[in-house]
mmCIF file of C-alpha atoms and ligand atoms in Angstrom:
data_model
loop_
_atom_site.group_PDB
_atom_site.id
_atom_site.type_symbol
_atom_site.label_atom_id
_atom_site.label_comp_id
_atom_site.label_asym_id
_atom_site.label_seq_id
_atom_site.Cartn_x
_atom_site.Cartn_y
_atom_site.Cartn_z
ATOM 1 C CA MET A 9 0.000 0.000 0.000
ATOM 2 C CA THR A 10 1.131 3.582 -0.568
ATOM 3 C CA ARG A 11 1.987 5.759 2.420
ATOM 4 C CA VAL A 12 -1.092 7.875 1.728
ATOM 5 C CA GLY A 13 -3.234 4.732 1.609
ATOM 6 C CA SER A 14 -1.776 3.375 4.852
ATOM 7 C CA LEU A 15 -2.220 6.637 6.718
ATOM 8 C CA ALA A 16 -5.775 7.086 5.402
ATOM 9 C CA ALA A 17 -6.609 3.612 6.752
ATOM 10 C CA GLU A 18 -5.075 4.560 10.112
ATOM 11 C CA LEU A 19 -7.228 7.712 10.244
ATOM 12 C CA ARG A 20 -10.401 5.739 9.558
ATOM 13 C CA GLU A 21 -9.392 3.390 12.354
ATOM 14 C CA ARG A 22 -8.989 6.361 14.707
ATOM 15 C CA GLY A 23 -12.274 7.901 13.563
ATOM 16 C CA VAL A 24 -10.592 11.048 12.244
ATOM 17 C CA ASP A 25 -11.755 12.808 9.044
ATOM 18 C CA LEU A 26 -8.640 14.896 8.363
ATOM 19 C CA LEU A 27 -5.115 14.967 9.795
ATOM 20 C CA LEU A 28 -2.893 18.052 9.994
ATOM 21 C CA ILE A 29 0.701 16.919 9.354
ATOM 22 C CA ALA A 30 3.082 19.628 10.525
ATOM 23 C CA ALA A 31 6.284 17.954 11.795
ATOM 24 C CA PRO A 32 8.869 18.515 9.021
ATOM 25 C CA PHE A 33 10.051 14.888 8.854
ATOM 26 C CA ASP A 34 6.452 13.644 8.798
ATOM 27 C CA VAL A 35 5.682 16.066 5.958
ATOM 28 C CA ARG A 36 8.745 14.839 4.106
ATOM 29 C CA TYR A 37 7.788 11.200 4.644
ATOM 30 C CA MET A 38 4.270 11.714 3.308
ATOM 31 C CA THR A 39 4.953 14.187 0.476
ATOM 32 C CA ASP A 40 8.701 14.011 -0.410
ATOM 33 C CA PHE A 41 8.903 17.769 0.251
ATOM 34 C CA THR A 42 12.335 18.658 1.667
ATOM 35 C CA GLY A 43 11.824 22.381 2.366
ATOM 36 C CA SER A 44 11.544 23.906 5.802
ATOM 37 C CA ASN A 45 7.967 25.182 5.664
ATOM 38 C CA GLY A 46 5.359 22.690 4.520
ATOM 39 C CA LEU A 47 2.106 21.300 5.868
ATOM 40 C CA ALA A 48 -0.065 18.449 4.644
ATOM 41 C CA VAL A 49 -3.739 17.833 5.350
ATOM 42 C CA LEU A 50 -4.536 14.217 4.729
ATOM 43 C CA ALA A 51 -8.086 12.928 4.294
ATOM 44 C CA ALA A 52 -9.307 9.626 5.719
ATOM 45 C CA GLN A 53 -10.493 8.616 2.243
ATOM 46 C CA GLU A 54 -7.550 7.396 0.195
ATOM 47 C CA SER A 55 -8.929 9.192 -2.873
ATOM 48 C CA GLY A 56 -8.616 12.506 -0.992
ATOM 49 C CA PRO A 57 -8.808 15.399 -1.315
ATOM 50 C CA HIS A 58 -5.335 15.677 0.250
ATOM 51 C CA ARG A 59 -3.779 19.123 0.560
ATOM 52 C CA PHE A 60 -0.225 20.432 0.685
ATOM 53 C CA LEU A 61 0.538 23.986 1.796
ATOM 54 C CA THR A 62 3.747 25.959 1.585
ATOM 55 C CA ASP A 63 4.863 29.539 0.960
ATOM 56 C CA PHE A 64 6.085 31.460 -2.089
ATOM 57 C CA ARG A 65 9.757 30.487 -1.585
ATOM 58 C CA TYR A 66 8.953 26.831 -2.186
ATOM 59 C CA ASP A 67 6.576 27.117 -5.130
ATOM 60 C CA THR A 68 8.960 25.642 -7.724
ATOM 61 C CA GLN A 69 10.555 23.114 -5.370
ATOM 62 C CA SER A 70 7.222 21.772 -4.113
ATOM 63 C CA ALA A 71 5.884 21.510 -7.675
ATOM 64 C CA GLU A 72 8.801 19.200 -8.452
ATOM 65 C CA GLN A 73 8.716 17.154 -5.251
ATOM 66 C CA VAL A 74 5.113 16.817 -4.085
ATOM 67 C CA PRO A 75 3.116 14.141 -5.942
ATOM 68 C CA ASP A 76 -0.155 14.983 -7.702
ATOM 69 C CA VAL A 77 -2.256 13.163 -5.133
ATOM 70 C CA PHE A 78 -1.858 16.391 -3.092
ATOM 71 C CA THR A 79 -3.388 19.668 -4.286
ATOM 72 C CA ARG A 80 -0.793 22.395 -3.731
ATOM 73 C CA GLU A 81 -1.596 25.724 -2.106
ATOM 74 C CA ILE A 82 0.866 28.613 -1.861
ATOM 75 C CA VAL A 83 -0.141 30.772 1.092
ATOM 76 C CA ALA A 84 1.179 33.976 2.610
ATOM 77 C CA VAL A 85 0.180 33.340 6.224
ATOM 78 C CA ASP A 86 0.868 30.736 8.909
ATOM 79 C CA LEU A 87 0.313 27.305 7.328
ATOM 80 C CA LEU A 88 -1.710 25.822 10.179
ATOM 81 C CA GLU A 89 -3.995 28.840 10.201
ATOM 82 C CA ALA A 90 -4.409 28.738 6.436
ATOM 83 C CA ALA A 91 -5.222 25.030 6.531
ATOM 84 C CA VAL A 92 -7.943 25.467 9.134
ATOM 85 C CA ARG A 93 -9.428 28.685 7.696
ATOM 86 C CA ALA A 94 -10.102 26.862 4.417
ATOM 87 C CA LEU A 95 -12.253 24.160 6.027
ATOM 88 C CA GLU A 96 -15.954 24.284 5.144
ATOM 89 C CA PRO A 97 -18.349 24.543 8.089
ATOM 90 C CA ARG A 98 -20.175 21.233 8.603
ATOM 91 C CA SER A 99 -23.950 21.035 8.535
ATOM 92 C CA GLU A 100 -25.733 19.292 11.393
ATOM 93 C CA GLU A 101 -26.773 16.418 9.115
ATOM 94 C CA ALA A 102 -23.156 15.746 8.119
ATOM 95 C CA GLY A 103 -22.209 15.236 11.780
ATOM 96 C CA VAL A 104 -19.226 16.695 13.612
ATOM 97 C CA GLY A 105 -16.010 16.792 11.588
ATOM 98 C CA ARG A 106 -12.964 15.429 13.418
ATOM 99 C CA LEU A 107 -9.695 17.204 12.651
ATOM 100 C CA GLY A 108 -6.663 15.329 13.937
ATOM 101 C CA PHE A 109 -3.500 17.139 14.988
ATOM 102 C CA ASP A 110 -0.154 15.960 16.345
ATOM 103 C CA ASP A 111 -0.347 16.797 20.049
ATOM 104 C CA SER A 112 3.381 16.055 20.420
ATOM 105 C CA ILE A 113 4.367 19.079 18.304
ATOM 106 C CA VAL A 114 1.469 21.571 18.188
ATOM 107 C CA THR A 115 2.136 24.139 20.918
ATOM 108 C CA VAL A 116 -0.421 25.231 23.495
ATOM 109 C CA LYS A 117 -0.508 28.627 21.772
ATOM 110 C CA GLN A 118 -1.111 27.098 18.319
ATOM 111 C CA HIS A 119 -3.799 24.855 19.757
ATOM 112 C CA ALA A 120 -5.671 27.833 21.218
ATOM 113 C CA ARG A 121 -5.441 29.632 17.873
ATOM 114 C CA LEU A 122 -6.745 26.579 15.994
ATOM 115 C CA LEU A 123 -9.739 26.401 18.333
ATOM 116 C CA GLU A 124 -10.481 30.061 17.592
ATOM 117 C CA LEU A 125 -10.339 29.534 13.826
ATOM 118 C CA LEU A 126 -12.109 26.193 13.644
ATOM 119 C CA PRO A 127 -15.313 26.541 11.555
ATOM 120 C CA ALA A 128 -18.662 25.394 12.948
ATOM 121 C CA GLY A 129 -19.189 21.664 13.174
ATOM 122 C CA TRP A 130 -15.508 20.708 13.615
ATOM 123 C CA GLU A 131 -13.574 19.485 16.636
ATOM 124 C CA LEU A 132 -9.854 18.947 17.244
ATOM 125 C CA ILE A 133 -8.693 15.416 18.022
ATOM 126 C CA GLU A 134 -5.301 14.518 19.534
ATOM 127 C CA CYS A 135 -3.653 12.287 16.979
ATOM 128 C CA GLY A 136 0.046 12.140 17.884
ATOM 129 C CA GLY A 137 2.198 9.346 16.534
ATOM 130 C CA ALA A 138 0.056 8.480 13.507
ATOM 131 C CA VAL A 139 2.803 9.183 10.958
ATOM 132 C CA ALA A 140 5.607 8.202 13.353
ATOM 133 C CA GLY A 141 3.966 4.785 13.634
ATOM 134 C CA LEU A 142 4.220 4.285 9.870
ATOM 135 C CA ARG A 143 7.789 5.592 9.829
ATOM 136 C CA GLU A 144 8.885 2.890 12.298
ATOM 137 C CA VAL A 145 8.611 0.239 9.607
ATOM 138 C CA LYS A 146 10.982 0.942 6.736
ATOM 139 C CA ASP A 147 10.382 -0.120 3.145
ATOM 140 C CA ASP A 148 13.117 -1.510 0.924
ATOM 141 C CA SER A 149 14.102 1.837 -0.533
ATOM 142 C CA GLU A 150 14.521 3.297 2.968
ATOM 143 C CA LEU A 151 16.560 0.288 4.111
ATOM 144 C CA ALA A 152 18.827 0.691 1.081
ATOM 145 C CA ARG A 153 19.425 4.338 1.925
ATOM 146 C CA ILE A 154 20.171 3.639 5.592
ATOM 147 C CA ARG A 155 22.559 0.865 4.563
ATOM 148 C CA ALA A 156 24.321 3.229 2.153
ATOM 149 C CA ALA A 157 24.651 5.854 4.908
ATOM 150 C CA ALA A 158 26.144 3.267 7.278
ATOM 151 C CA GLU A 159 28.620 2.018 4.673
ATOM 152 C CA LEU A 160 29.695 5.534 3.815
ATOM 153 C CA ALA A 161 30.251 6.358 7.495
ATOM 154 C CA ASP A 162 32.359 3.207 7.924
ATOM 155 C CA VAL A 163 34.562 4.081 4.944
ATOM 156 C CA ALA A 164 35.084 7.598 6.302
ATOM 157 C CA LEU A 165 36.151 6.341 9.728
ATOM 158 C CA ARG A 166 38.513 3.755 8.258
ATOM 159 C CA GLU A 167 40.212 6.514 6.270
ATOM 160 C CA VAL A 168 40.563 8.666 9.392
ATOM 161 C CA LEU A 169 41.961 5.793 11.464
ATOM 162 C CA GLU A 170 44.625 5.094 8.827
ATOM 163 C CA GLN A 171 46.186 8.424 9.745
ATOM 164 C CA GLY A 172 46.437 7.465 13.415
ATOM 165 C CA LEU A 173 44.898 9.047 16.493
ATOM 166 C CA VAL A 174 47.578 9.809 19.068
ATOM 167 C CA GLY A 175 48.719 13.452 19.046
ATOM 168 C CA ARG A 176 45.765 14.726 17.033
ATOM 169 C CA THR A 177 43.080 16.631 18.878
ATOM 170 C CA GLU A 178 39.588 15.268 19.384
ATOM 171 C CA ARG A 179 38.289 18.207 17.335
ATOM 172 C CA GLU A 180 40.677 17.538 14.447
ATOM 173 C CA VAL A 181 39.541 13.919 14.277
ATOM 174 C CA ALA A 182 35.850 14.930 14.390
ATOM 175 C CA ILE A 183 36.278 17.581 11.672
ATOM 176 C CA GLU A 184 38.290 15.199 9.482
ATOM 177 C CA LEU A 185 35.626 12.528 9.861
ATOM 178 C CA GLU A 186 32.805 14.888 8.917
ATOM 179 C CA LEU A 187 34.777 16.263 5.961
ATOM 180 C CA ARG A 188 35.448 12.764 4.652
ATOM 181 C CA MET A 189 31.788 11.802 4.978
ATOM 182 C CA ARG A 190 30.866 14.850 2.890
ATOM 183 C CA ARG A 191 33.506 14.065 0.286
ATOM 184 C CA LEU A 192 32.129 10.526 0.035
ATOM 185 C CA GLY A 193 28.709 11.944 -0.828
ATOM 186 C CA ALA A 194 26.983 12.524 2.513
ATOM 187 C CA GLU A 195 24.830 15.622 2.993
ATOM 188 C CA GLY A 196 26.645 15.917 6.318
ATOM 189 C CA PRO A 197 26.974 14.118 9.629
ATOM 190 C CA SER A 198 23.653 12.804 10.978
ATOM 191 C CA PHE A 199 24.501 14.403 14.371
ATOM 192 C CA PRO A 200 27.560 16.189 15.840
ATOM 193 C CA SER A 201 30.301 13.550 16.041
ATOM 194 C CA ILE A 202 31.602 12.472 19.446
ATOM 195 C CA VAL A 203 35.355 11.912 19.796
ATOM 196 C CA ALA A 204 36.288 11.493 23.451
ATOM 197 C CA ALA A 205 39.548 10.218 24.959
ATOM 198 C CA GLY A 206 40.483 9.075 28.461
ATOM 199 C CA PRO A 207 38.316 10.442 31.318
ATOM 200 C CA HIS A 208 36.360 12.475 28.749
ATOM 201 C CA SER A 209 34.982 9.196 27.364
ATOM 202 C CA ALA A 210 33.072 8.802 30.643
ATOM 203 C CA LEU A 211 30.672 11.511 29.384
ATOM 204 C CA PRO A 212 28.114 9.748 27.165
ATOM 205 C CA HIS A 213 27.556 12.921 25.088
ATOM 206 C CA ALA A 214 31.041 14.416 25.192
ATOM 207 C CA GLU A 215 31.866 17.294 22.845
ATOM 208 C CA PRO A 216 35.181 16.992 21.003
ATOM 209 C CA ARG A 217 37.833 19.246 22.594
ATOM 210 C CA ALA A 218 40.939 20.955 21.258
ATOM 211 C CA VAL A 219 42.921 18.501 23.386
ATOM 212 C CA GLU A 220 45.447 16.000 22.038
ATOM 213 C CA ILE A 221 44.515 12.331 22.196
ATOM 214 C CA PRO A 222 47.070 10.633 24.488
ATOM 215 C CA LYS A 223 48.676 7.213 24.128
ATOM 216 C CA ASP A 224 47.548 4.255 26.248
ATOM 217 C CA THR A 225 43.935 5.232 26.803
ATOM 218 C CA LEU A 226 40.419 4.490 25.579
ATOM 219 C CA LEU A 227 38.866 6.622 22.853
ATOM 220 C CA THR A 228 35.176 6.599 21.969
ATOM 221 C CA ILE A 229 33.969 7.700 18.534
ATOM 222 C CA ASP A 230 30.214 7.988 17.916
ATOM 223 C CA TRP A 231 29.396 9.157 14.413
ATOM 224 C CA GLY A 232 26.963 8.802 11.543
ATOM 225 C CA ALA A 233 26.252 10.019 8.033
ATOM 226 C CA LEU A 234 23.195 11.709 6.578
ATOM 227 C CA HIS A 235 22.835 10.355 3.073
ATOM 228 C CA ASP A 236 19.913 10.731 0.704
ATOM 229 C CA GLY A 237 17.805 11.998 3.608
ATOM 230 C CA TYR A 238 18.506 9.011 5.862
ATOM 231 C CA CYS A 239 20.758 8.672 8.906
ATOM 232 C CA SER A 240 23.269 6.183 10.214
ATOM 233 C CA ASP A 241 24.604 5.884 13.771
ATOM 234 C CA CYS A 242 27.502 3.807 15.112
ATOM 235 C CA THR A 243 29.951 3.850 18.030
ATOM 236 C CA ARG A 244 33.302 2.181 18.491
ATOM 237 C CA THR A 245 35.723 2.478 21.397
ATOM 238 C CA PHE A 246 39.425 2.031 20.564
ATOM 239 C CA ALA A 247 42.631 1.556 22.550
ATOM 240 C CA THR A 248 45.416 4.026 21.755
ATOM 241 C CA GLY A 249 48.064 1.709 23.203
ATOM 242 C CA SER A 250 48.209 -0.572 26.212
ATOM 243 C CA LEU A 251 45.315 -0.520 28.647
ATOM 244 C CA THR A 252 44.854 -1.334 32.330
ATOM 245 C CA GLU A 253 43.149 -4.562 33.301
ATOM 246 C CA ASP A 254 40.082 -2.585 34.421
ATOM 247 C CA GLU A 255 39.785 -0.899 31.057
ATOM 248 C CA ARG A 256 40.025 -4.223 29.253
ATOM 249 C CA ASP A 257 37.490 -5.868 31.569
ATOM 250 C CA ILE A 258 34.944 -3.103 31.070
ATOM 251 C CA TYR A 259 35.482 -3.221 27.320
ATOM 252 C CA GLU A 260 34.781 -6.963 27.257
ATOM 253 C CA LEU A 261 31.747 -6.520 29.520
ATOM 254 C CA VAL A 262 30.212 -3.917 27.207
ATOM 255 C CA ARG A 263 31.036 -5.999 24.153
ATOM 256 C CA ARG A 264 29.345 -9.063 25.634
ATOM 257 C CA ALA A 265 26.260 -7.036 26.640
ATOM 258 C CA GLN A 266 26.119 -5.500 23.167
ATOM 259 C CA GLU A 267 26.470 -8.791 21.318
ATOM 260 C CA GLU A 268 23.901 -10.625 23.447
ATOM 261 C CA ALA A 269 21.367 -7.805 23.112
ATOM 262 C CA LEU A 270 21.958 -7.657 19.351
ATOM 263 C CA ALA A 271 21.430 -11.425 19.169
ATOM 264 C CA ALA A 272 18.061 -10.950 20.935
ATOM 265 C CA VAL A 273 16.833 -8.468 18.311
ATOM 266 C CA ARG A 274 14.038 -10.003 16.220
ATOM 267 C CA PRO A 275 10.297 -9.507 15.695
ATOM 268 C CA GLY A 276 8.413 -10.222 18.915
ATOM 269 C CA PRO A 277 10.263 -8.900 21.970
ATOM 270 C CA SER A 278 9.676 -5.269 22.984
ATOM 271 C CA GLY A 279 12.380 -2.615 23.142
ATOM 272 C CA ARG A 280 12.115 -2.900 26.905
ATOM 273 C CA GLU A 281 12.913 -6.614 26.790
ATOM 274 C CA ILE A 282 15.961 -6.113 24.537
ATOM 275 C CA ASP A 283 17.192 -3.365 26.877
ATOM 276 C CA ALA A 284 16.870 -5.798 29.794
ATOM 277 C CA VAL A 285 19.202 -8.316 28.099
ATOM 278 C CA ALA A 286 22.131 -5.884 28.040
ATOM 279 C CA ARG A 287 21.228 -4.270 31.344
ATOM 280 C CA GLY A 288 21.058 -7.646 33.099
ATOM 281 C CA ILE A 289 24.607 -8.497 32.034
ATOM 282 C CA ILE A 290 25.978 -5.109 33.090
ATOM 283 C CA GLU A 291 24.099 -5.192 36.405
ATOM 284 C CA GLN A 292 25.376 -8.663 37.179
ATOM 285 C CA ALA A 293 28.915 -7.373 36.787
ATOM 286 C CA GLY A 294 28.118 -4.646 39.353
ATOM 287 C CA HIS A 295 27.974 -1.754 36.900
ATOM 288 C CA GLY A 296 24.206 -1.190 36.576
ATOM 289 C CA GLU A 297 24.514 2.351 37.960
ATOM 290 C CA HIS A 298 27.164 3.136 35.313
ATOM 291 C CA PHE A 299 24.773 2.413 32.439
ATOM 292 C CA GLY A 300 22.356 5.304 32.843
ATOM 293 C CA HIS A 301 20.894 5.641 29.355
ATOM 294 C CA GLY A 302 18.593 3.528 27.222
ATOM 295 C CA LEU A 303 19.956 0.691 25.087
ATOM 296 C CA GLY A 304 18.979 2.151 21.741
ATOM 297 C CA HIS A 305 16.595 3.970 19.440
ATOM 298 C CA GLY A 306 15.071 3.824 15.995
ATOM 299 C CA VAL A 307 16.934 5.472 13.099
ATOM 300 C CA GLY A 308 15.547 6.701 9.778
ATOM 301 C CA LEU A 309 14.864 10.198 8.499
ATOM 302 C CA GLU A 310 15.795 11.240 12.040
ATOM 303 C CA VAL A 311 18.744 9.879 13.971
ATOM 304 C CA HIS A 312 16.576 9.400 17.061
ATOM 305 C CA GLU A 313 13.065 8.151 16.368
ATOM 306 C CA ALA A 314 10.714 5.354 17.349
ATOM 307 C CA PRO A 315 10.951 2.605 18.425
ATOM 308 C CA ARG A 316 12.938 3.102 21.632
ATOM 309 C CA LEU A 317 14.850 0.384 23.418
ATOM 310 C CA SER A 318 14.891 1.343 27.094
ATOM 311 C CA ARG A 319 13.580 0.581 30.574
ATOM 312 C CA THR A 320 10.606 2.877 29.942
ATOM 313 C CA ALA A 321 9.897 2.035 26.279
ATOM 314 C CA PRO A 322 6.337 0.950 25.446
ATOM 315 C CA GLN A 323 5.692 -2.788 25.733
ATOM 316 C CA LYS A 324 5.250 -3.014 21.979
ATOM 317 C CA ALA A 325 6.787 -5.824 19.957
ATOM 318 C CA LEU A 326 9.588 -4.982 17.554
ATOM 319 C CA CYS A 327 8.663 -5.909 14.011
ATOM 320 C CA ALA A 328 10.401 -6.673 10.743
ATOM 321 C CA GLY A 329 11.500 -3.472 9.030
ATOM 322 C CA ASN A 330 12.346 -1.590 12.226
ATOM 323 C CA VAL A 331 15.858 -0.124 12.235
ATOM 324 C CA VAL A 332 17.330 0.261 15.710
ATOM 325 C CA THR A 333 20.627 0.862 17.459
ATOM 326 C CA VAL A 334 22.004 -1.395 20.182
ATOM 327 C CA GLU A 335 24.397 0.696 22.252
ATOM 328 C CA PRO A 336 25.129 -0.241 25.843
ATOM 329 C CA GLY A 337 27.819 1.727 27.670
ATOM 330 C CA VAL A 338 29.598 1.743 31.004
ATOM 331 C CA TYR A 339 30.845 5.123 32.239
ATOM 332 C CA LEU A 340 33.146 5.476 35.248
ATOM 333 C CA PRO A 341 33.174 9.198 36.105
ATOM 334 C CA GLY A 342 36.640 10.742 36.120
ATOM 335 C CA ARG A 343 38.207 7.538 34.794
ATOM 336 C CA PHE A 344 36.947 6.270 31.434
ATOM 337 C CA GLY A 345 33.931 5.038 29.515
ATOM 338 C CA VAL A 346 33.170 2.395 26.892
ATOM 339 C CA ARG A 347 30.255 2.365 24.461
ATOM 340 C CA ILE A 348 29.744 0.040 21.509
ATOM 341 C CA GLU A 349 26.883 0.679 19.097
ATOM 342 C CA ASP A 350 25.616 -1.152 16.048
ATOM 343 C CA LEU A 351 22.810 -0.127 13.731
ATOM 344 C CA ALA A 352 20.589 -3.094 12.890
ATOM 345 C CA ILE A 353 17.623 -3.991 10.716
ATOM 346 C CA VAL A 354 15.012 -6.154 12.424
ATOM 347 C CA ARG A 355 14.571 -9.100 10.026
ATOM 348 C CA GLU A 356 12.181 -12.052 10.332
ATOM 349 C CA ASP A 357 15.105 -14.246 11.351
ATOM 350 C CA GLY A 358 16.946 -11.788 13.621
ATOM 351 C CA GLY A 359 18.893 -8.549 13.689
ATOM 352 C CA GLU A 360 21.085 -7.711 10.701
ATOM 353 C CA SER A 361 23.889 -5.362 11.712
ATOM 354 C CA LEU A 362 24.742 -2.617 9.228
ATOM 355 C CA SER A 363 27.901 -1.648 11.107
ATOM 356 C CA GLY A 364 30.946 -3.154 9.452
ATOM 357 C CA LEU A 365 33.763 -2.287 11.861
ATOM 358 C CA SER A 366 35.089 -4.976 14.182
ATOM 359 C CA LYS A 367 34.020 -5.003 17.816
ATOM 360 C CA GLN A 368 37.186 -6.777 18.958
ATOM 361 C CA LEU A 369 39.237 -4.385 21.059
ATOM 362 C CA THR A 370 41.370 -2.669 18.420
ATOM 363 C CA GLU A 371 44.567 -0.735 19.080
ATOM 364 C CA ILE A 372 45.135 2.373 16.999
ATOM 365 C CA GLN A 373 47.947 4.740 17.858
HETATM 366 ZN ZN1 LIG B 412 25.546 6.907 18.233
HETATM 367 ZN ZN1 LIG B 413 22.627 6.055 18.884
#
């Protein structure tokens, strides 16, 4: 089924007549429009009418990108307001019209304004997650693009590692990595790269510093490419020489937790259950308190999207076509941290990792 067809069916299921689609990545997913100001109004009948609204700046671009199933409107005012102002009042015989909106992104102020503008016979219905739910399951063309992004990111890191790490600053390595991803065809990094050595690696979201990477320490690199609109995400932790026994032990612990959780990825278990596999192993080793974040997240048009793999994730089964990361970490404040992350497709017969770099502890000076 087409995306429009699938979403229309979802709206009928929810008893909604029209859905306002305002989140930029949702708009892109439904209409292929890549500009910054677009809004779609999707009807619960697959045959439409479906509307697409943008402003003057995007007239030509939207004409090229947005398929004919949407009627295009170029408006000079706020898109949400324009969409609602154009609704016809409903007669009593027609029954109340139900206008769905995404309550996870419409602000309280916008909501109040929509209520003011809503014509007679219409009501607003909270309809968050309708498009996000479709986006969780990737089609073949999306999987191909995510795979290409992951491969490109791997090539870029390999090239950077060939030049060595010790003596270069974290910032230099991050900039070099992002430059190489662009040269290889990426639109850019899918998020700001993390390059963190020694005690700095104990910060899960460390920012690269203008500090030289020393010998004989752990170095975490978390990076990804944005390619053809889709993201990749991967983390490896390297040794820059000889390590202490503690550092090696923690590395092996995280690797074991990562590999066992990845092996548990398949249709059926929830993100919460997969999280528990890695967390159980880390807790048993006495480091539960040093693994303070969730195990992973979905990846697609956005680098962090549904489904989540965490202690608080919904008890919803993973299904074939999900793309998720598996990224346990152990962080010892003031000492060091280790994180290992793979990006994986949920296949009928298990998780297929898209991350090509070895997870054996690798020494790079
Ligand atoms: Zn990452
Ligand atoms: Zn991640």
